[in-house]
Amino acid sequence: MQSRSRQPWGQERVITANRQTSWAFADAYVAEDEALHWARDRARDAGLRSVSPGTGAALRLLAASVDAKAVAEIGTGCGVSGIHLLHGMRPDGVLTTVDQEPEHQQSARQAFRTAGFAGNRARFIPGRALDVLPRLADAGYDLVFCDGDRLEYQDYLAESLRLLRPGGLVAFEGVFANGRTVDSGPQPTEVLRLRELVRAVRESQELVSSLLPVGDGLLCVVKR
């Protein structure tokens, strides 16, 4: 059985069962350790979504590819994405992670310890992202990972481009919105904002971007 996926800009591709199986295989390609399983369990208990294993593996790769020493994360959750980022960063790298819920950050702190990371490898800042980000240093980061309020993604992009050094990278989680981003039917404001983000990034002459089909979609953007 075949289905068709229509992209927002009108290009249609056939999605076969084999392709779907391949995507599922790719998303589970990297095995996760006990610390990650523990963090996933805490997130599930708290009613939080976590990045998929495939998205986590992509984050590791992205952090390693830019030799990341300083990474900013919007949306700590219970530490799943943070563990993946820390594994990809330099051994002396520091993850600055922002979340409105201090209790979630406490779970992440424990998950990082369980994963074997020293306490000085992560800086936890409680608060709303758009209140915290302006206080971070211009051009002081190699990578920014955004997994917060989808309605604020356009604002995160502007802040991230200020925070990143030339050649730095920002990644946005969840841009597929469970398939709604490419659905032609009426959609909520969150989905419309995601479409605007994807379109703005793709059309910018100052950015290099790619939309990775892992998890619920990972939009990756490099600052020239």
GROMACS .gro file of N, CA and C in nm, residues 3 13 37 55 89 96 140 148 158 193 198 203 207 221:
model
   42
    3SER      N    1   0.113   0.561   0.016
    3SER     CA    2   0.049   0.687   0.051
    3SER      C    3   0.131   0.799  -0.007
   13ARG      N    4   0.554   1.324  -0.309
   13ARG     CA    5   0.638   1.206  -0.314
   13ARG      C    6   0.557   1.085  -0.268
   37HIS      N    7   1.735   0.583   2.928
   37HIS     CA    8   1.609   0.515   2.958
   37HIS      C    9   1.547   0.573   3.086
   55THR      N   10   1.646   1.140   1.666
   55THR     CA   11   1.674   1.282   1.684
   55THR      C   12   1.791   1.302   1.778
   89MET      N   13   2.947   1.677   2.240
   89MET     CA   14   3.030   1.795   2.263
   89MET      C   15   3.173   1.758   2.302
   96THR      N   16   2.434   2.491   2.836
   96THR     CA   17   2.346   2.584   2.908
   96THR      C   18   2.203   2.550   2.871
  140GLY      N   19   2.847   3.363   2.135
  140GLY     CA   20   2.916   3.283   2.235
  140GLY      C   21   2.888   3.135   2.228
  148GLY      N   22   1.117   2.417   2.270
  148GLY     CA   23   1.029   2.485   2.364
  148GLY      C   24   0.892   2.509   2.304
  158ALA      N   25   1.562   3.427   1.586
  158ALA     CA   26   1.629   3.557   1.593
  158ALA      C   27   1.731   3.559   1.706
  193ARG      N   28   0.266   2.882   1.237
  193ARG     CA   29   0.395   2.943   1.274
  193ARG      C   30   0.512   2.855   1.230
  198VAL      N   31   0.974   2.741   0.860
  198VAL     CA   32   1.037   2.660   0.755
  198VAL      C   33   1.056   2.743   0.628
  203GLU      N   34   1.413   3.035   0.250
  203GLU     CA   35   1.427   3.144   0.155
  203GLU      C   36   1.539   3.242   0.191
  207LEU      N   37   2.141   3.186   0.537
  207LEU     CA   38   2.135   3.062   0.613
  207LEU      C   39   2.145   2.942   0.520
  221VAL      N   40   1.981   2.459   1.081
  221VAL     CA   41   2.014   2.584   1.016
  221VAL      C   42   2.155   2.626   1.055
   0.00000   0.00000   0.00000
